[in-house]
XYZ file of C-alpha atoms in Angstrom:
272
model
C 209.532 49.017 153.071
C 207.254 46.271 151.780
C 208.522 45.209 148.333
C 208.645 42.394 145.863
C 210.861 41.901 142.802
C 209.230 41.156 139.454
C 210.488 38.610 136.791
C 212.472 41.286 135.054
C 214.187 42.526 138.230
C 211.970 45.544 139.025
C 211.349 46.300 142.670
C 207.842 47.254 143.397
C 206.666 48.787 146.716
C 203.318 48.125 148.008
C 201.011 48.976 150.976
C 199.153 46.021 152.598
C 196.835 47.037 155.299
C 194.367 45.062 157.553
C 192.626 41.752 157.249
C 189.708 40.235 155.506
C 188.580 40.215 151.877
C 191.379 41.807 149.817
C 190.695 45.077 147.890
C 193.502 45.863 145.413
C 193.927 49.473 144.226
C 195.722 50.447 140.925
C 196.498 54.205 140.828
C 196.654 56.702 137.943
C 199.598 58.425 136.140
C 201.762 59.933 137.535
C 200.753 59.285 141.143
C 201.425 56.450 143.709
C 199.477 54.081 146.060
C 199.035 57.270 148.355
C 196.315 58.525 145.828
C 194.017 55.990 147.319
C 194.961 56.430 151.016
C 191.353 57.821 151.794
C 189.702 54.798 150.391
C 192.156 52.378 151.966
C 191.995 53.832 155.475
C 188.139 53.822 155.317
C 187.764 50.360 154.026
C 190.486 48.887 156.150
C 188.803 50.271 159.183
C 185.760 48.378 158.180
C 187.294 44.997 158.060
C 188.855 44.755 154.628
C 192.467 43.951 153.646
C 193.650 46.859 151.245
C 196.570 46.535 149.013
C 198.085 49.157 146.703
C 201.343 49.030 144.778
C 203.224 51.903 143.439
C 203.455 51.014 139.666
C 206.771 50.502 138.331
C 208.374 53.784 137.656
C 206.060 55.581 139.993
C 206.416 56.391 143.748
C 208.660 54.138 145.831
C 209.132 51.525 143.156
C 212.264 51.329 141.031
C 212.421 53.247 137.886
C 213.345 50.915 134.981
C 213.504 52.222 131.517
C 211.655 49.168 130.142
C 208.127 47.890 130.839
C 206.143 51.337 130.877
C 203.317 49.702 128.905
C 199.959 48.326 130.079
C 200.980 44.724 129.371
C 203.865 44.860 131.738
C 201.763 46.916 134.349
C 199.136 44.055 134.219
C 201.740 41.333 134.577
C 203.195 43.140 137.640
C 199.783 43.234 139.213
C 199.500 39.585 138.437
C 202.637 38.832 140.061
C 201.533 40.813 143.082
C 198.311 38.976 143.372
C 200.146 35.681 143.057
C 202.732 36.571 145.592
C 200.224 37.433 148.205
C 197.946 34.545 146.991
C 194.961 36.894 146.843
C 191.555 35.199 146.299
C 188.158 36.707 145.840
C 189.787 40.072 145.381
C 187.971 43.217 144.558
C 190.030 45.351 141.973
C 189.683 49.065 141.972
C 191.367 51.144 139.270
C 191.511 54.862 138.670
C 192.455 56.479 135.387
C 195.540 54.631 134.018
C 194.921 52.125 136.980
C 191.448 51.317 135.371
C 193.389 50.367 132.153
C 195.747 48.317 134.220
C 192.783 46.439 135.862
C 191.228 45.792 132.359
C 194.483 44.597 130.852
C 195.158 42.442 134.010
C 191.704 40.650 133.452
C 192.207 40.527 129.657
C 195.564 38.775 129.992
C 195.218 36.771 133.329
C 191.440 36.297 133.649
C 189.197 36.533 136.720
C 190.156 33.342 138.545
C 191.310 35.542 141.588
C 188.731 38.376 141.032
C 185.347 38.888 142.754
C 184.345 42.302 141.527
C 186.004 45.183 139.715
C 185.471 49.024 139.949
C 186.775 51.473 137.347
C 186.901 55.155 138.542
C 187.740 57.874 136.041
C 189.180 55.052 133.992
C 190.871 55.134 130.516
C 189.112 52.186 128.843
C 188.341 51.581 126.102
C 190.512 53.920 124.222
C 191.517 57.501 124.922
C 192.878 58.420 121.547
C 190.989 59.769 118.822
C 190.994 57.576 115.720
C 188.767 57.030 112.629
C 187.046 54.209 114.592
C 186.876 56.269 117.864
C 185.855 59.701 116.855
C 184.917 60.815 120.227
C 188.529 60.359 121.456
C 191.228 62.933 122.275
C 193.427 64.130 119.424
C 197.100 63.005 119.445
C 198.156 66.598 119.612
C 196.821 66.800 123.243
C 199.101 63.903 124.367
C 202.046 65.287 122.378
C 201.506 68.578 124.460
C 201.630 66.391 127.755
C 204.942 64.787 126.448
C 206.366 68.220 125.740
C 205.299 69.574 129.197
C 206.992 66.657 130.896
C 210.327 67.248 128.941
C 210.276 71.057 129.251
C 209.828 71.539 133.099
C 208.478 68.536 134.792
C 208.071 70.155 138.239
C 206.067 73.222 136.791
C 203.911 70.854 134.646
C 202.746 68.830 137.582
C 201.854 71.993 139.452
C 199.768 73.245 136.507
C 198.134 69.770 135.847
C 196.865 69.503 139.441
C 194.350 72.501 138.570
C 192.217 70.523 135.876
C 192.925 67.191 137.660
C 190.997 68.349 140.507
C 188.629 70.682 138.878
C 190.289 73.657 140.633
C 190.214 75.678 137.406
C 186.430 75.730 137.517
C 184.549 78.874 138.762
C 183.766 78.807 142.381
C 185.914 75.797 143.103
C 187.221 75.528 146.609
C 191.080 74.984 146.148
C 193.033 72.957 148.628
C 196.615 73.875 148.404
C 197.378 70.708 150.284
C 195.949 68.469 147.731
C 197.815 70.194 145.056
C 201.119 69.827 146.975
C 200.336 66.143 147.531
C 199.726 65.773 143.799
C 203.008 67.543 143.011
C 204.963 65.450 145.495
C 203.509 62.136 144.212
C 204.193 63.219 140.623
C 207.813 64.202 141.277
C 208.404 60.755 142.801
C 207.630 59.236 139.456
C 210.758 58.664 137.462
C 211.283 60.470 134.118
C 210.828 57.255 131.951
C 207.431 56.444 133.524
C 206.262 59.996 133.362
C 206.964 60.299 129.749
C 206.360 56.611 128.387
C 203.165 56.172 130.341
C 201.468 58.816 128.285
C 201.575 56.469 125.147
C 200.481 53.539 127.339
C 197.345 55.251 128.754
C 196.305 57.047 125.527
C 196.938 54.680 122.790
C 196.268 51.296 124.274
C 192.921 49.821 122.943
C 191.319 47.892 125.771
C 188.071 47.123 124.080
C 188.790 43.193 123.941
C 189.896 43.231 127.661
C 186.485 44.696 128.614
C 184.841 41.740 126.833
C 186.626 39.479 129.273
C 184.985 40.945 132.466
C 182.572 38.378 133.898
C 182.368 39.693 137.371
C 180.076 42.463 138.896
C 181.580 45.756 137.803
C 180.941 49.351 138.879
C 181.927 52.204 136.648
C 182.231 55.638 138.303
C 183.027 58.796 136.296
C 182.545 62.646 136.778
C 180.780 64.271 133.828
C 183.404 67.173 134.223
C 186.416 65.019 134.012
C 189.050 67.147 132.023
C 191.747 64.437 131.938
C 189.705 61.382 130.849
C 186.578 62.772 129.187
C 183.565 60.638 129.870
C 182.263 60.259 126.290
C 185.288 58.235 125.198
C 185.548 56.320 128.299
C 182.807 55.291 130.846
C 179.907 55.897 128.515
C 181.511 53.325 126.222
C 183.220 50.835 128.713
C 179.988 50.618 130.785
C 178.182 49.188 127.643
C 181.202 46.897 126.614
C 181.277 45.252 130.136
C 178.548 42.814 130.508
C 176.208 43.822 133.216
C 178.294 46.850 134.411
C 176.670 49.466 136.642
C 177.372 53.171 135.521
C 177.132 55.932 137.993
C 177.878 59.377 136.751
C 178.942 62.153 139.273
C 177.610 65.428 138.025
C 180.200 68.222 137.938
C 182.869 65.888 139.271
C 186.505 66.074 138.294
C 189.033 63.445 137.572
C 190.357 63.477 141.073
C 187.126 62.740 142.690
C 188.594 60.117 145.022
C 190.047 63.112 146.945
C 187.492 65.827 146.228
C 184.453 63.659 146.716
C 186.247 60.961 148.931
C 183.205 60.499 151.299
C 180.825 59.819 148.417
C 183.250 57.543 146.648
C 184.023 55.658 149.932
C 180.287 55.046 150.656
C 179.794 54.026 147.024
C 182.599 51.392 147.292
C 181.498 50.058 150.544
C 177.929 49.491 149.374
C 179.098 47.850 146.176
C 181.655 45.588 147.945
C 179.005 44.501 150.383
């Protein structure tokens, strides 16, 4: 296994495929680097070097109690880019991974960054507050925490339905995709499964978005049931200077899988 050890002793697993300009992928909760396998295989086959880590607590990485917050996730990403000495990198983040990319740029700048892509991403803030009335009420995130604690395995199986829009009328359901989602989710440790909910829902990334000074593409489905577009892409695309927003009509949160051909083509065009 390809791993590195962070400054606090956490072992992080990562995939590193191909050669060429580096594209670094940051996955969502509660998945792993495998969530981006369609994009990585497509882009590696076209002459790029594709790298994706399993976030601490997720996938094949170790499962520490500490560090399940966006500051630490971003610092782990910075350690990976420094270890591999990545320059002129394109950072692609989905969901929580989009928050990780935002906090990485906010904390570490864009010296190693060429471009950024946020897909179904959490910035600027998911939680409903007086200053963010379009956000999601805290009770919804409390229900997620309760589901993780009550029966994690059943909870992941149920979550796969809205994640991929499989609960919509006429949806073509892939049981294979649902099983892959469940498998990746069950590989996440209990601490990350639980604590990451607070990280992705309550972290305000508004100031981080102001530090973006590289070309940025924002992709989001307007039927995203996990990260609703009104409190995310519609706001983040305005906060990031010069960002390009592309809305996928009727697309779910897991569109990197359900609409992989379209997403792959979009990424390649933007990277080129």
